XYZ file of C-alpha atoms in Angstrom:
406
model
C 11.455 21.425 -37.315
C 10.703 19.700 -34.011
C 9.848 16.097 -34.961
C 8.619 14.448 -31.766
C 8.125 11.058 -33.409
C 11.736 11.056 -34.564
C 12.853 12.204 -31.110
C 10.983 9.309 -29.514
C 13.118 6.905 -31.538
C 16.133 8.175 -29.580
C 14.702 6.811 -26.308
C 14.753 2.985 -26.297
C 12.514 2.600 -23.244
C 9.613 4.382 -24.929
C 9.120 1.425 -27.263
C 8.304 -0.991 -24.440
C 4.915 -2.033 -23.127
C 3.650 -1.932 -19.542
C 0.827 -4.273 -18.566
C 0.276 -5.062 -22.229
C -0.126 -1.392 -23.170
C 2.300 1.020 -24.845
C 4.200 2.937 -22.202
C 2.979 6.497 -21.667
C 5.658 7.963 -19.435
C 4.350 11.003 -17.562
C 6.630 10.884 -14.528
C 9.282 13.181 -15.952
C 9.066 15.527 -12.970
C 10.552 12.775 -10.829
C 13.088 11.492 -13.340
C 13.288 11.621 -17.130
C 14.183 8.805 -19.498
C 17.577 8.690 -21.218
C 18.308 9.030 -24.933
C 20.557 6.541 -26.643
C 23.288 9.161 -26.833
C 23.491 9.158 -23.036
C 23.372 5.374 -22.795
C 26.133 5.095 -25.398
C 28.288 7.678 -23.604
C 27.968 5.756 -20.346
C 28.782 2.448 -22.011
C 31.796 3.903 -23.810
C 33.092 5.576 -20.655
C 33.052 2.303 -18.728
C 33.998 -0.080 -21.530
C 36.698 1.892 -23.355
C 37.892 4.906 -21.390
C 37.416 4.413 -17.659
C 39.976 5.491 -15.105
C 40.055 7.862 -12.148
C 40.404 11.540 -12.980
C 42.806 14.404 -12.251
C 45.753 12.614 -10.685
C 46.834 10.010 -13.193
C 49.264 10.735 -16.002
C 48.539 7.621 -18.043
C 46.423 7.641 -21.193
C 43.122 6.450 -19.724
C 43.272 8.817 -16.776
C 44.053 11.740 -19.064
C 41.184 10.783 -21.354
C 38.706 10.372 -18.476
C 39.805 13.704 -17.030
C 39.340 15.406 -20.393
C 35.830 13.923 -20.809
C 34.845 14.732 -17.243
C 36.146 18.294 -17.144
C 34.557 19.093 -20.505
C 31.194 18.692 -18.795
C 31.876 21.694 -16.565
C 31.991 23.934 -19.612
C 28.849 22.339 -21.035
C 26.967 23.013 -17.811
C 28.195 26.606 -17.730
C 27.052 27.178 -21.308
C 23.705 25.488 -20.633
C 23.085 27.795 -17.660
C 24.382 30.959 -19.297
C 27.378 31.250 -16.961
C 30.301 33.034 -18.610
C 32.915 31.371 -16.376
C 32.979 27.594 -16.021
C 34.885 27.982 -12.746
C 31.569 29.068 -11.191
C 30.197 25.528 -11.709
C 30.605 23.038 -8.864
C 29.777 19.523 -10.034
C 28.014 17.172 -7.630
C 25.350 14.485 -7.329
C 22.438 16.861 -7.880
C 20.360 19.635 -6.395
C 20.198 18.135 -2.911
C 23.974 18.092 -2.562
C 24.198 21.533 -4.128
C 21.814 23.130 -1.650
C 23.474 21.368 1.263
C 26.816 22.711 0.047
C 25.394 26.223 0.329
C 23.798 25.506 3.711
C 27.011 24.175 5.258
C 29.574 26.087 3.237
C 28.025 29.541 2.982
C 25.031 29.968 5.320
C 26.232 28.195 8.446
C 29.483 30.196 8.863
C 27.727 33.555 8.499
C 24.366 33.096 10.219
C 23.439 33.406 13.888
C 20.382 32.654 16.001
C 17.581 34.949 14.895
C 18.870 35.431 11.358
C 16.261 34.644 8.720
C 15.854 32.608 5.547
C 12.840 33.396 3.338
C 11.251 30.392 1.611
C 8.113 29.847 -0.439
C 5.518 27.219 0.379
C 6.089 25.824 -3.138
C 9.499 24.398 -2.245
C 10.645 20.808 -2.633
C 12.057 19.225 0.527
C 15.548 19.564 -0.958
C 15.132 23.322 -0.553
C 13.548 23.049 2.896
C 15.260 20.399 4.999
C 18.809 21.861 4.831
C 17.390 25.135 6.202
C 15.583 23.246 8.952
C 18.989 21.897 9.946
C 20.086 25.491 10.528
C 16.847 26.210 12.398
C 17.329 23.197 14.673
C 21.052 23.584 15.253
C 21.576 27.347 15.160
C 18.240 28.990 15.866
C 17.853 30.390 12.335
C 14.291 31.558 11.593
C 12.419 30.319 8.504
C 9.928 32.802 7.036
C 7.318 31.392 4.665
C 5.583 33.051 1.708
C 2.352 31.469 0.496
C 1.313 31.220 -3.167
C -1.787 32.815 -4.638
C -5.015 30.852 -5.085
C -3.985 29.809 -8.601
C -0.559 28.635 -7.427
C 1.372 31.698 -8.614
C 4.047 33.197 -6.379
C 3.978 37.001 -6.145
C 7.594 38.272 -6.222
C 6.610 41.343 -4.230
C 5.316 39.164 -1.380
C 8.680 37.405 -1.286
C 10.502 40.728 -1.170
C 8.112 42.070 1.484
C 9.095 39.132 3.698
C 12.706 40.321 3.764
C 13.608 41.956 7.048
C 16.717 43.446 8.660
C 17.951 39.993 9.678
C 17.209 38.166 6.426
C 20.381 36.631 5.021
C 19.023 34.426 2.232
C 16.008 33.999 -0.044
C 15.691 30.437 -1.359
C 13.003 29.788 -3.970
C 12.148 27.365 -6.733
C 12.217 28.435 -10.363
C 9.388 26.014 -11.207
C 7.157 24.134 -8.773
C 7.528 20.388 -9.113
C 3.897 19.964 -7.985
C 1.960 22.758 -9.698
C 4.266 23.650 -12.572
C 4.206 27.298 -11.500
C 7.022 29.316 -13.060
C 8.382 31.834 -10.553
C 9.711 35.237 -11.594
C 13.059 34.600 -9.965
C 14.746 37.470 -11.804
C 12.454 39.962 -10.056
C 13.050 38.286 -6.703
C 16.827 38.213 -7.168
C 16.969 41.845 -8.272
C 14.940 42.993 -5.281
C 16.910 40.867 -2.846
C 20.217 42.156 -4.206
C 19.033 45.746 -3.684
C 18.418 44.780 -0.055
C 21.813 43.109 0.316
C 20.323 39.618 0.594
C 21.697 36.516 -1.142
C 19.497 34.342 -3.367
C 19.392 30.632 -4.082
C 17.261 29.235 -6.893
C 16.248 25.585 -7.123
C 16.381 25.007 -10.874
C 15.671 21.281 -10.807
C 12.464 21.562 -12.845
C 12.941 24.819 -14.732
C 16.275 23.967 -16.352
C 14.622 20.965 -18.008
C 11.809 22.903 -19.637
C 13.075 26.378 -20.542
C 16.241 28.289 -21.404
C 18.083 29.437 -18.275
C 20.497 32.352 -17.984
C 21.829 32.588 -14.445
C 23.571 35.879 -15.096
C 20.368 37.460 -16.403
C 18.467 36.024 -13.430
C 21.044 37.554 -11.110
C 21.020 34.782 -8.527
C 23.892 33.872 -6.229
C 23.270 30.121 -6.413
C 21.418 27.998 -9.005
C 21.142 24.231 -8.518
C 20.325 21.576 -11.126
C 20.033 17.815 -11.077
C 21.049 15.533 -13.929
C 18.479 12.758 -13.746
C 15.675 15.199 -14.615
C 17.753 16.568 -17.508
C 17.645 13.222 -19.351
C 20.983 12.313 -17.779
C 22.040 9.737 -15.171
C 21.050 9.774 -11.531
C 23.859 10.918 -9.262
C 24.832 13.778 -11.569
C 24.288 17.514 -11.268
C 25.821 20.864 -10.450
C 25.370 24.198 -8.752
C 26.274 27.575 -10.183
C 27.813 29.871 -7.563
C 28.477 33.558 -8.168
C 32.236 34.231 -7.860
C 31.963 36.509 -4.827
C 29.938 33.864 -3.008
C 32.479 31.189 -3.909
C 35.131 33.337 -2.236
C 33.026 33.489 0.946
C 32.460 29.734 1.249
C 34.254 27.107 3.253
C 34.271 23.464 2.142
C 31.880 21.180 3.966
C 33.289 17.857 2.738
C 36.958 17.040 3.012
C 39.066 14.484 1.205
C 41.062 14.007 -1.930
C 40.923 16.364 -4.909
C 39.799 19.417 -2.923
C 43.264 20.080 -1.512
C 46.650 21.265 -2.755
C 48.722 20.014 0.171
C 48.043 18.206 3.425
C 50.481 18.319 6.355
C 50.341 17.330 9.989
C 49.632 20.877 11.082
C 47.728 22.401 8.161
C 45.720 21.865 4.990
C 46.045 24.033 1.880
C 42.825 23.901 -0.105
C 42.492 23.899 -3.862
C 40.952 26.896 -5.582
C 37.206 26.835 -6.357
C 35.446 24.974 -7.805
C 37.694 22.020 -6.902
C 37.657 23.194 -3.278
C 34.043 21.983 -3.093
C 34.458 18.665 -4.930
C 35.877 16.202 -2.422
C 36.774 12.635 -3.295
C 36.466 10.640 -6.473
C 33.509 12.187 -8.324
C 30.706 10.507 -10.239
C 32.891 10.415 -13.312
C 30.666 8.434 -15.631
C 27.448 9.987 -14.349
C 28.783 13.451 -15.154
C 29.971 12.325 -18.579
C 26.444 11.043 -19.156
C 25.053 14.396 -18.063
C 27.308 16.108 -20.569
C 25.882 13.890 -23.315
C 22.351 14.733 -22.157
C 23.060 18.467 -22.302
C 24.527 18.041 -25.788
C 21.353 16.239 -26.811
C 19.046 18.915 -25.387
C 21.128 21.716 -26.835
C 21.000 19.989 -30.206
C 17.203 20.064 -30.117
C 17.267 23.634 -28.822
C 15.828 24.724 -25.496
C 13.504 27.203 -27.211
C 12.128 24.404 -29.379
C 11.725 22.076 -26.385
C 9.935 24.820 -24.469
C 7.601 25.544 -27.393
C 6.732 21.852 -27.821
C 5.986 21.457 -24.135
C 3.887 24.634 -24.116
C 1.723 23.088 -26.824
C 1.358 19.929 -24.736
C 0.557 22.019 -21.644
C -2.183 23.911 -23.412
C -3.726 20.771 -24.881
C -3.534 18.893 -21.578
C -5.045 21.878 -19.756
C -7.963 21.897 -22.211
C -8.601 18.162 -21.921
C -8.098 17.856 -18.167
C -10.171 20.899 -17.243
C -12.924 19.392 -19.368
C -13.288 16.640 -16.738
C -15.566 18.332 -14.213
C -14.950 15.620 -11.612
C -11.184 16.133 -11.704
C -9.741 18.506 -9.109
C -6.627 20.141 -10.570
C -4.333 21.919 -8.139
C -3.093 25.291 -9.339
C -3.379 26.888 -12.737
C -1.062 29.880 -12.778
C -0.851 31.848 -16.009
C 2.850 31.041 -16.300
C 3.329 27.336 -15.720
C 5.020 24.311 -17.187
C 3.443 21.090 -18.417
C 2.945 19.678 -14.915
C -0.514 18.825 -13.565
C -1.379 17.610 -10.069
C -4.883 16.366 -9.458
C -7.299 14.316 -7.387
C -10.677 12.786 -8.213
C -13.868 13.756 -6.474
C -14.918 11.077 -4.005
C -12.946 8.587 -1.972
C -10.322 7.500 -4.500
C -6.811 7.934 -3.098
C -4.008 9.167 -5.350
C -2.299 5.787 -5.015
C -5.441 4.005 -6.255
C -5.686 6.347 -9.235
C -2.030 5.794 -10.081
C -2.490 2.017 -9.914
C -5.415 2.105 -12.337
C -3.512 4.372 -14.718
C -0.551 1.991 -14.600
C -2.815 -0.815 -15.808
C -3.340 1.291 -18.918
C 0.413 1.803 -19.323
C 0.344 5.373 -17.991
C 3.123 6.198 -15.526
C 2.343 9.082 -13.154
C 3.606 9.985 -9.687
C 1.369 9.690 -6.608
C 2.103 11.076 -3.149
C 3.185 14.328 -1.552
C 5.946 14.880 -4.141
C 8.442 15.889 -1.433
C 6.448 19.077 -0.880
C 4.906 18.684 2.586
C 4.282 22.393 3.295
C 2.531 22.798 -0.067
C 0.347 19.754 0.585
C -0.581 21.212 3.965
C -1.402 24.515 2.266
C -3.630 22.724 -0.249
C -5.323 20.685 2.485
C -4.279 17.421 0.876
C -2.160 14.432 1.823
C -1.397 13.366 -1.752
C -2.093 14.041 -5.417
C -1.437 12.344 -8.716
C 0.973 14.237 -10.935
C 1.324 13.995 -14.694
C 4.520 15.716 -15.830
C 5.406 15.981 -19.503
C 8.764 16.003 -21.247
C 10.325 16.683 -24.606
C 9.245 13.297 -26.040
C 5.572 13.308 -24.983
C 2.730 13.755 -27.478
C -0.859 14.954 -27.748
C -1.907 11.335 -28.287
C -0.469 10.517 -24.870
C -2.579 13.286 -23.343
C -5.613 11.530 -24.839
C -4.516 8.189 -23.366
C -4.185 9.846 -19.948
C -7.677 11.318 -20.218
C -9.167 7.984 -21.296
C -7.488 6.267 -18.331
C -8.788 8.946 -15.941
C -12.309 8.425 -17.274
C -11.921 4.737 -16.435
C -10.868 5.742 -12.922
C -13.917 7.901 -12.576
C -16.150 5.043 -13.659
C -14.521 2.706 -11.161
C -14.535 5.042 -8.179
C -17.672 7.135 -8.734
């Protein structure tokens, strides 16, 4: 049985007050809070086991290496990857997508080649492709969402042309919560000989993910949204794509031998992991994945679906609240504005006075904001520890906002 009240006891920060009110943390889309199991793993790694990994033969180095490398297998299992050697560990989705941009796309694209993107994308899945546009003349082709925020897979596939080399799409919009049928997109792109990259930053937190069933070439995740530390993450890379890639960062650990006249690189995935890694951050991520797996991703998804449905009912009952997007398949993420002159930042400030933490701004989704005709929204994003009572607190705080700004 999914006992949310018991789960909340695992997160020390949820017991604190903000501005004299119990904290209602609804900024999970930006970064989730950490369970005690993660905090303990970090403390233990630094206090009892810390050393650099891979090269030392002494006890602490061997222990740190064992703890660190175990995370690769945990990530692979979490993502449904049958081979842990397809997992490149890094600082998060941004580094993962840049690794693909520099290591795979740049060596094989020319001026006039195309990358298909959706307007739903986070800047992490936009800016690296703009680098290729600016520096190489690569063309970015954009697919717009439907009126309800859904993304039609067929429209994405219809945008593929003879010079399209890559389709890069989100699995779940960080602004609207829209869940994208990435399996359909990946299957269609593969039939057309086009590679696919999926930004899984939001989706991997809220639903079971199976990269092999999805059929993507690249799938990026970030640890700080997965109840793990900031500076942790990974990208799954299909084996044949790994073989096509060149490293884009050089240094220790990603080499076998270095001589005056040549460098012999390590085999993947180490080939793409230069320098001393975020050892403790990744160990913390491993603890977070253990925690989530212990609860069960199906159970987490079901709990959040209940929250989504209740929040949708309550929020859509406020006829002065403008909610952006309401696709049939969406996560528990709601972006909104109030009718009138109240700015998203003002709304967020009032909510904070009631202990409610939401995000206000463009959410690193400039093209989507332009599409919506907005400069900013407030976003309430729910996680595995949120409750129906917290939805009610959010609604009460929004009613106060309406009274203040009407």
